[in-house]
XYZ file of C-alpha atoms in Angstrom:
85
model
C 105.367 107.795 70.807
C 104.011 104.441 71.899
C 104.985 103.057 75.271
C 104.898 99.283 75.774
C 103.936 99.689 79.433
C 100.742 101.579 78.544
C 98.363 98.813 77.516
C 95.008 100.259 78.569
C 92.553 101.302 75.904
C 90.419 104.397 76.480
C 87.321 102.266 75.819
C 88.034 100.245 78.972
C 87.780 103.456 80.990
C 85.074 105.479 79.288
C 82.469 102.788 78.543
C 82.093 101.526 82.153
C 82.043 105.102 83.466
C 79.324 106.117 80.992
C 77.294 102.968 81.736
C 77.506 103.453 85.495
C 76.627 107.134 85.188
C 73.560 106.395 83.079
C 72.414 103.714 85.536
C 72.997 105.676 88.742
C 72.709 109.386 87.966
C 69.483 111.249 88.517
C 69.030 113.457 85.485
C 68.522 116.766 87.237
C 70.916 118.727 85.052
C 73.609 118.127 82.473
C 76.234 119.611 84.795
C 75.365 117.141 87.568
C 75.490 114.180 85.185
C 78.873 115.309 83.838
C 80.152 115.774 87.399
C 79.085 112.258 88.348
C 80.650 110.918 85.143
C 83.962 112.626 85.967
C 84.004 111.064 89.440
C 83.410 107.589 88.036
C 85.958 108.119 85.279
C 88.569 109.188 87.833
C 87.872 106.048 89.851
C 88.217 103.777 86.813
C 91.391 105.596 85.712
C 93.264 104.808 88.936
C 93.891 101.154 88.113
C 95.711 101.683 84.787
C 97.812 104.406 86.435
C 98.841 101.977 89.161
C 99.634 99.249 86.618
C 101.728 101.686 84.576
C 103.687 102.706 87.685
C 104.189 99.053 88.588
C 105.524 98.229 85.127
C 107.714 101.327 85.172
C 109.094 100.167 88.509
C 110.441 96.971 87.000
C 113.153 99.025 85.296
C 114.430 100.262 88.653
C 113.037 97.963 91.360
C 114.919 99.612 94.209
C 112.973 102.864 94.072
C 109.749 101.455 92.675
C 108.344 99.805 95.792
C 108.362 103.021 97.810
C 107.134 105.167 94.940
C 104.261 102.843 94.113
C 103.226 102.596 97.754
C 103.325 106.379 98.122
C 101.345 106.838 94.904
C 98.612 104.419 95.951
C 98.450 105.929 99.448
C 98.131 109.493 98.144
C 95.597 108.560 95.477
C 93.487 106.623 97.966
C 93.763 109.454 100.496
C 92.613 111.937 97.886
C 89.560 109.837 97.053
C 88.762 109.357 100.737
C 88.941 113.083 101.489
C 86.927 113.852 98.359
C 84.270 111.403 99.469
C 84.047 112.964 102.924
C 83.413 116.436 101.549
């Protein structure tokens, strides 16, 4: 089932994450490189998720503003706490 609000191609997420990982990662082990790749991929994946929520909110604008704000706050908080650990 195709959704018109989902317009992000997987290439736009995976290619920059792979490129950044190969440029930045120190190749100590495959597990470390894959861990770094997953962190970068998660960071790149946040923007399409936000855009999808924003477009979904157009259908019901009354609840969307609060939901989108809460989503961005929680996602940013998660990344901040993950970075501190």
